[in-house]
Tab-separated table of C-alpha atoms and ligand atoms in Angstrom:
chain	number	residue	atom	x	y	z
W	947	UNK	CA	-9.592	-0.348	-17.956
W	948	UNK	CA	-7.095	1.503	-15.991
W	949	UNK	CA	-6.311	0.824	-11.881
W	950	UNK	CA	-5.136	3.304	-9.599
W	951	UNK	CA	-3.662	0.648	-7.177
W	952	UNK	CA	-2.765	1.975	-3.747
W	953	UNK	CA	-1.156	0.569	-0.777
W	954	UNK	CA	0.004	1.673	2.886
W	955	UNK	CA	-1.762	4.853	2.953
W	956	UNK	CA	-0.934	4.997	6.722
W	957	UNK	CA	-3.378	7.770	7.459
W	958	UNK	CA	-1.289	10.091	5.664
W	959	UNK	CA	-3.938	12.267	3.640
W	960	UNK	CA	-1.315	14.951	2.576
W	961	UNK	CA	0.273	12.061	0.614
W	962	UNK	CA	-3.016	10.603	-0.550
W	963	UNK	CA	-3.992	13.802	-1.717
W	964	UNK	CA	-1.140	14.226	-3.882
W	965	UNK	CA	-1.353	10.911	-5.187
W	966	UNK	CA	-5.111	11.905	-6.522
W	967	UNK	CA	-3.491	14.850	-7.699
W	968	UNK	CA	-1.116	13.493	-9.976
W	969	UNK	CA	-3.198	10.723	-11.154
W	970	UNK	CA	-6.480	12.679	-11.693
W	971	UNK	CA	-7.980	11.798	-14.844
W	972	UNK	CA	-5.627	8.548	-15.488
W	973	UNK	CA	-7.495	5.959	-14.224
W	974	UNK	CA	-11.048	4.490	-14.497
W	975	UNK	CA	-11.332	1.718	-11.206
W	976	UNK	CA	-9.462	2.101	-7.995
W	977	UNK	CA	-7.969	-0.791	-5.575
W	978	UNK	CA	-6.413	-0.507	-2.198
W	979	UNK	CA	-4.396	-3.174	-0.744
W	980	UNK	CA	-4.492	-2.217	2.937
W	981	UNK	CA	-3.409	-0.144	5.686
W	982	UNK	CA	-5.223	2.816	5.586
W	983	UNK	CA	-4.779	3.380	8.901
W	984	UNK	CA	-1.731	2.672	11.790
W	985	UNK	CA	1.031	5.602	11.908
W	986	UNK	CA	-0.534	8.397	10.264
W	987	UNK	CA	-2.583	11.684	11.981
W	988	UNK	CA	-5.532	11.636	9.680
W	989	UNK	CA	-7.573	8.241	9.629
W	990	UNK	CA	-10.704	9.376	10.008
W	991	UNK	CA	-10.179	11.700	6.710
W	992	UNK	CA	-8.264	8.803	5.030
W	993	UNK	CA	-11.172	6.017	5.895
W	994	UNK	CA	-13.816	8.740	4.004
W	995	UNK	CA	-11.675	9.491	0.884
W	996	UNK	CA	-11.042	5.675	0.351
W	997	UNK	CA	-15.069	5.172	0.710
W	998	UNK	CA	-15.267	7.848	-1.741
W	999	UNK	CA	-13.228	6.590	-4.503
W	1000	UNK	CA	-15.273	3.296	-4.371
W	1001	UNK	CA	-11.931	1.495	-4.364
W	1002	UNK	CA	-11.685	-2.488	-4.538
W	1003	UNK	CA	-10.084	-2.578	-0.823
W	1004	UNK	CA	-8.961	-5.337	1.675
W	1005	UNK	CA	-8.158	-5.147	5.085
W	1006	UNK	CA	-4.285	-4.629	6.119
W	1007	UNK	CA	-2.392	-5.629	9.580
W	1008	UNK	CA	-3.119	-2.419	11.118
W	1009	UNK	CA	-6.473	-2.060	9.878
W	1010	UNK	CA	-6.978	-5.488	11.632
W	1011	UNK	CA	-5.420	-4.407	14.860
W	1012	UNK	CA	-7.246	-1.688	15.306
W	1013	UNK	CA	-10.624	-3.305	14.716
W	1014	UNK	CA	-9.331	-5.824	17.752
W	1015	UNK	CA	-7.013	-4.825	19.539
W	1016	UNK	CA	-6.520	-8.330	21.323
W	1017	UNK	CA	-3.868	-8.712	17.541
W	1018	UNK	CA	-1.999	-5.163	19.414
W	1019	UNK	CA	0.462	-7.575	20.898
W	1020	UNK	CA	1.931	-8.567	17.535
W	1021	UNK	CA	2.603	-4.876	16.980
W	1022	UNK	CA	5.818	-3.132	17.907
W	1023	UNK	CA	5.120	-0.926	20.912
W	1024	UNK	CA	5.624	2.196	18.562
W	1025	UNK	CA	3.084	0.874	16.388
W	1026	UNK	CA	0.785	-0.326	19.384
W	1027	UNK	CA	0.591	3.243	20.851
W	1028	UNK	CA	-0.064	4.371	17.618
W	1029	UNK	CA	-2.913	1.943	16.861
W	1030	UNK	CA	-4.902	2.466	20.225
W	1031	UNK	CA	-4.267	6.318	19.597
W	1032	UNK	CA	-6.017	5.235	16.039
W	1033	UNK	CA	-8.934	3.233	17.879
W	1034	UNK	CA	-10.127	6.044	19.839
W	1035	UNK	CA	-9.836	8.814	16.926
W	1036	UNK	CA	-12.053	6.348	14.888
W	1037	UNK	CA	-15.659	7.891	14.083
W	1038	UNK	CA	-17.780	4.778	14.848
W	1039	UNK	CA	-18.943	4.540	11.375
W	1040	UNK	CA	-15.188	4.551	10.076
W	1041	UNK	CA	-13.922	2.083	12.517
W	1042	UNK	CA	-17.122	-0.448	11.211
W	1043	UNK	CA	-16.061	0.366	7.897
W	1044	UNK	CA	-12.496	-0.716	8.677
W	1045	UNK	CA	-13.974	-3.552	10.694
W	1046	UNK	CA	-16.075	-5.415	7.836
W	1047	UNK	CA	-12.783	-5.057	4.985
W	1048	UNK	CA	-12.293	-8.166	3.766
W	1049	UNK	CA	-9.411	-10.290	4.281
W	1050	UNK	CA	-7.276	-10.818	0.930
W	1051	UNK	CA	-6.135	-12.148	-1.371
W	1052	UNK	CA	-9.003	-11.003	-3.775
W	1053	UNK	CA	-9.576	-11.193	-7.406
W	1054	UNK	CA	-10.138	-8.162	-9.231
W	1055	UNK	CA	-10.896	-8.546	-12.800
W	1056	UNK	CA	-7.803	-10.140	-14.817
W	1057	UNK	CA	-5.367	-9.553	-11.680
W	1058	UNK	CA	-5.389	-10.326	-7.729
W	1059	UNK	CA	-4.589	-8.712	-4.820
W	1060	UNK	CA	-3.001	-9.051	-1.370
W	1061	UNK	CA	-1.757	-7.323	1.472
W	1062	UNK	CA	1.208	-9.386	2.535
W	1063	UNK	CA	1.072	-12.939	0.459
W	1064	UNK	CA	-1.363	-15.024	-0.805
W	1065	UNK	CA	-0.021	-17.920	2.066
W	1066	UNK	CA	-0.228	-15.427	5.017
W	1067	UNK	CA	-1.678	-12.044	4.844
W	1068	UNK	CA	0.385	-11.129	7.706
W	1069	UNK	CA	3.561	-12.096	5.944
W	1070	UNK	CA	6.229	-9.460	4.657
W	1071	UNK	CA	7.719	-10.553	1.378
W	1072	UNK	CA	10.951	-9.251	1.533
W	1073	UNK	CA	12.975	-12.160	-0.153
W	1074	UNK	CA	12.947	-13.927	-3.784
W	1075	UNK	CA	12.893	-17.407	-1.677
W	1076	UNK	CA	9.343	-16.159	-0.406
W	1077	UNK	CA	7.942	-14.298	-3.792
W	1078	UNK	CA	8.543	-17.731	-5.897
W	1079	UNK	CA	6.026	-19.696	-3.280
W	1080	UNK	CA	3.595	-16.784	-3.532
W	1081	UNK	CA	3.829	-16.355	-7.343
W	1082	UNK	CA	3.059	-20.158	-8.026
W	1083	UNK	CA	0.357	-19.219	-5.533
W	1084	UNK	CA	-1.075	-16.756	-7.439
W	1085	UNK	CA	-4.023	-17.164	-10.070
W	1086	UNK	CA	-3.187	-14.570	-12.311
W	1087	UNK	CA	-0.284	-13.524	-14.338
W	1088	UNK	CA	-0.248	-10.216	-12.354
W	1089	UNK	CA	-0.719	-10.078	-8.881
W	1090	UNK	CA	-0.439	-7.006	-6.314
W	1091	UNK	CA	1.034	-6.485	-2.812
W	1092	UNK	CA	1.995	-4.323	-0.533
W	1093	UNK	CA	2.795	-4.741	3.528
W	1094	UNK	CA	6.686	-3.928	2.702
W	1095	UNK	CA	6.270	-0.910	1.686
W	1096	UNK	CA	9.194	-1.327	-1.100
W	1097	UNK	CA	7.971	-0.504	-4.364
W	1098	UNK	CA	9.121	-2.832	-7.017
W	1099	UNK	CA	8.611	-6.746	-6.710
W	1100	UNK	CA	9.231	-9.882	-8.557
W	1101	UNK	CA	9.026	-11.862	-11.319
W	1102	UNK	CA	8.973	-15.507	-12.120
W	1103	UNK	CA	10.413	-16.478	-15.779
W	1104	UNK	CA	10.196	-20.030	-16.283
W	1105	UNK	CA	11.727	-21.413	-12.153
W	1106	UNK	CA	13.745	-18.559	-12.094
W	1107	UNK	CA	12.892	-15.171	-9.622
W	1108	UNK	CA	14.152	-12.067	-9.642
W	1109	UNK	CA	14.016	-8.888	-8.521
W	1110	UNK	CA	12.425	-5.682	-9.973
W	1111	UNK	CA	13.819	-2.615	-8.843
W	1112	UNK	CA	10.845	-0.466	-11.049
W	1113	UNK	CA	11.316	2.532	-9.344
W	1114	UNK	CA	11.549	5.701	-10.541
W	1115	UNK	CA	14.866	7.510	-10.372
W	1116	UNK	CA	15.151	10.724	-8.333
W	1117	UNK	CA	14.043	13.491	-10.571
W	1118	UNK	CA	11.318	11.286	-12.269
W	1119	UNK	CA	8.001	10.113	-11.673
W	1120	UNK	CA	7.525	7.292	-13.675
W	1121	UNK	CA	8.894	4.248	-14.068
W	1122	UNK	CA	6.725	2.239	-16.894
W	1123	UNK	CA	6.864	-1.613	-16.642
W	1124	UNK	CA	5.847	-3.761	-19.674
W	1125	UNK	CA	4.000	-6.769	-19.160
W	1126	UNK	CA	4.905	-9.635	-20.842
W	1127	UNK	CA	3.566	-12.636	-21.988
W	1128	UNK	CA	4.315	-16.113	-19.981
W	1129	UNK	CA	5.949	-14.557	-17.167
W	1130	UNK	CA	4.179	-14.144	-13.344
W	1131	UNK	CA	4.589	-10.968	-11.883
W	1132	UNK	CA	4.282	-9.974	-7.954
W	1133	UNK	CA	4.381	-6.045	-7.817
W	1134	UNK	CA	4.240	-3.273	-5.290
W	1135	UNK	CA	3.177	-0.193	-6.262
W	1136	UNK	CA	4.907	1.390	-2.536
W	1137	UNK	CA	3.543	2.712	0.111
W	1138	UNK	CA	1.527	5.945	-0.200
W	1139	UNK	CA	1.903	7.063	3.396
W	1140	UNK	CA	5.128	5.653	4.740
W	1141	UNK	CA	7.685	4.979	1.893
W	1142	UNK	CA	10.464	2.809	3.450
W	1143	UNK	CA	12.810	2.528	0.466
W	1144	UNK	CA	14.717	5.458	0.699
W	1145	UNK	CA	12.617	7.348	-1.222
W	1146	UNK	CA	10.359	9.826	0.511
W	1147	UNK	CA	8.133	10.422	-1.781
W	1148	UNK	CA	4.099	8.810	-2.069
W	1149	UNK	CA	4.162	6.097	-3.921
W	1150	UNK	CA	1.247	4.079	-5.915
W	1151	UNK	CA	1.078	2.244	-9.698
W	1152	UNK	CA	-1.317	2.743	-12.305
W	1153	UNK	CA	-1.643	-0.530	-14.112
W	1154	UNK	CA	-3.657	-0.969	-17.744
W	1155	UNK	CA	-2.843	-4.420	-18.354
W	1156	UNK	CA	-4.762	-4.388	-21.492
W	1157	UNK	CA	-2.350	-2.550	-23.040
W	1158	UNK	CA	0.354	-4.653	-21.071
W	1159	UNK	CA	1.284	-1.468	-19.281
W	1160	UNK	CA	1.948	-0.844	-15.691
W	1161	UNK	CA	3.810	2.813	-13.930
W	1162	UNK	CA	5.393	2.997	-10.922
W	1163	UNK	CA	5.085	6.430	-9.767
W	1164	UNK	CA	6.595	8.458	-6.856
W	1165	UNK	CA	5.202	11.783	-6.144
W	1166	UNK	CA	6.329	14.892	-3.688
W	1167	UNK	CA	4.325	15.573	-1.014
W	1168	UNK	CA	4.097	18.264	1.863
W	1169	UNK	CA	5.744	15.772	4.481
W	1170	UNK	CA	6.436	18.522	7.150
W	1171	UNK	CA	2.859	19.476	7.181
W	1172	UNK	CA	2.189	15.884	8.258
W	1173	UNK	CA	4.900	15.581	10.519
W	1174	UNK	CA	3.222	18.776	12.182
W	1175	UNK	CA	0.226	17.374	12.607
W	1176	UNK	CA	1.684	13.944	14.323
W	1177	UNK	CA	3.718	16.283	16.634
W	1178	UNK	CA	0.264	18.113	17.413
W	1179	UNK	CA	-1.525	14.426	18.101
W	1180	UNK	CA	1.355	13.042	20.099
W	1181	UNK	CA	2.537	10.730	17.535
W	1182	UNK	CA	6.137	8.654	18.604
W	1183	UNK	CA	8.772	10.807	17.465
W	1184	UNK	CA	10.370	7.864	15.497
W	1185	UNK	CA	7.471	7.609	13.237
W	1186	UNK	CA	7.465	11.715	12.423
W	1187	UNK	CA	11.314	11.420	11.691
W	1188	UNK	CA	10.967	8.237	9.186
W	1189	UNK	CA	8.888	10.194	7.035
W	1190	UNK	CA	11.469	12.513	5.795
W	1191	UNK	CA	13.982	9.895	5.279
W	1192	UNK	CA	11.552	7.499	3.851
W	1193	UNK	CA	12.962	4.472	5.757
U	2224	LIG	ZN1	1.745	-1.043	6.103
């Protein structure tokens, strides 16, 4: 069984379209780790393709603040603006679809998933100090994340974390991990709407663990069509010029 596994879409649908694009045909199950809305000009659009992918998907920290907006104070007041401007785009049956996602972490088939860490879903892990508490956390040998946007993660061999930097180089698209035995690994595939590792470009994982096999991928999307269309909504101007830079 292959998994497309998606995080951080943002309600970005140029990027999410792109991603489908270039995995089309690769993939037999699809997961999403949260987020699909919060930044981004098309949630509505976003909300329907997710539903129509039948993907494995629990809730993120924006798709919790927008389905009660009493958690808007933890938000930055960039991303607060954005997330009320997100409440009233809603369709009512999108925003009860966001509503009732689940909370993580969540077991799906032979790996797990999260949006921030199995301790704290809110929680960005950033450091190897944090990843080494969530990987002894985690029930599988292969768990996913997402909430930092930073594709890559970490991996626990023996007491000892460290840092993958499986990203694909500028030029490529794919950066192919191999899974081995005995080891623990806490990945992020990247954001597909808001890449914030210096690297513009949508990013998402395919993962076949049978065949102890998992891409990274980063794929080109039309970013100044979005940025248009956040300009046309009245987006924050911060969040339009991020997505260029990927930061
Ligand atoms: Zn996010």
């Amino acid at each position: 069984m292959r998994y497309l596994i998606l995080s951080d879409i943002h309600a970005n649908l140029t990027a999410l379209d792109a991603v489908l694009e270039a995995a089309k045909g690769k993939w037999d199950k699809a997961v999403c780790l949260g987020d699909l809305v919060g930044y981004g000009p098309d949630p509505n659009e976003v909300v329907e393709k997710i539903q129509s992918l039948k993907a494995v998907t629990i809730r993120g920290n924006h798709d919790k603040g927008v389905s009660d907006l009493t958690h808007s104070e933890d938000f930055n007041p960039v991303a607060r603006a954005v997330l009320l401007w997100t409440h009233d785009q809603l369709r009512p049956e999108n925003r009860a679809y966001i509503e009732n996602l689940p909370k993580g972490s969540k077991p799906v088939d032979d790996f797990s998933i999260v949006h921030g860490s199995f301790l704290d879903e809110d929680e960005y892990v950033f450091s190897p100090m944090l990843a080494y508490e969530d990987l002894l956390e985690s029930p599988t040998p292969v768990a996913f994340f997402g909430h930092t946007h930073i594709q890559g993660g970490f991996v626990l061999r023996g007491e000892e974390v460290s840092v993958l930097s499986s990203k694909p180089m500028p030029g490529k698209m794919i950066f192919p991990l191999t899974i081995e035995p005995k080891i623990k690994y806490l990945l992020n595939p990247g954001s597909v709407g808001q890449p914030r590792d210096g690297d513009p470009r949508a990013g998402f994982a395919i993962a076949d663990l049978q065949h102890h096999l998992v891409e990274f991928w980063r794929v080109p999307y039309d970013i100044g069509e979005v940025q248009l269309r956040m300009a046309h909504a009245g987006l924050p101007e911060p969040l339009i010029l991020r997505l260029t830079f990927g930061r």
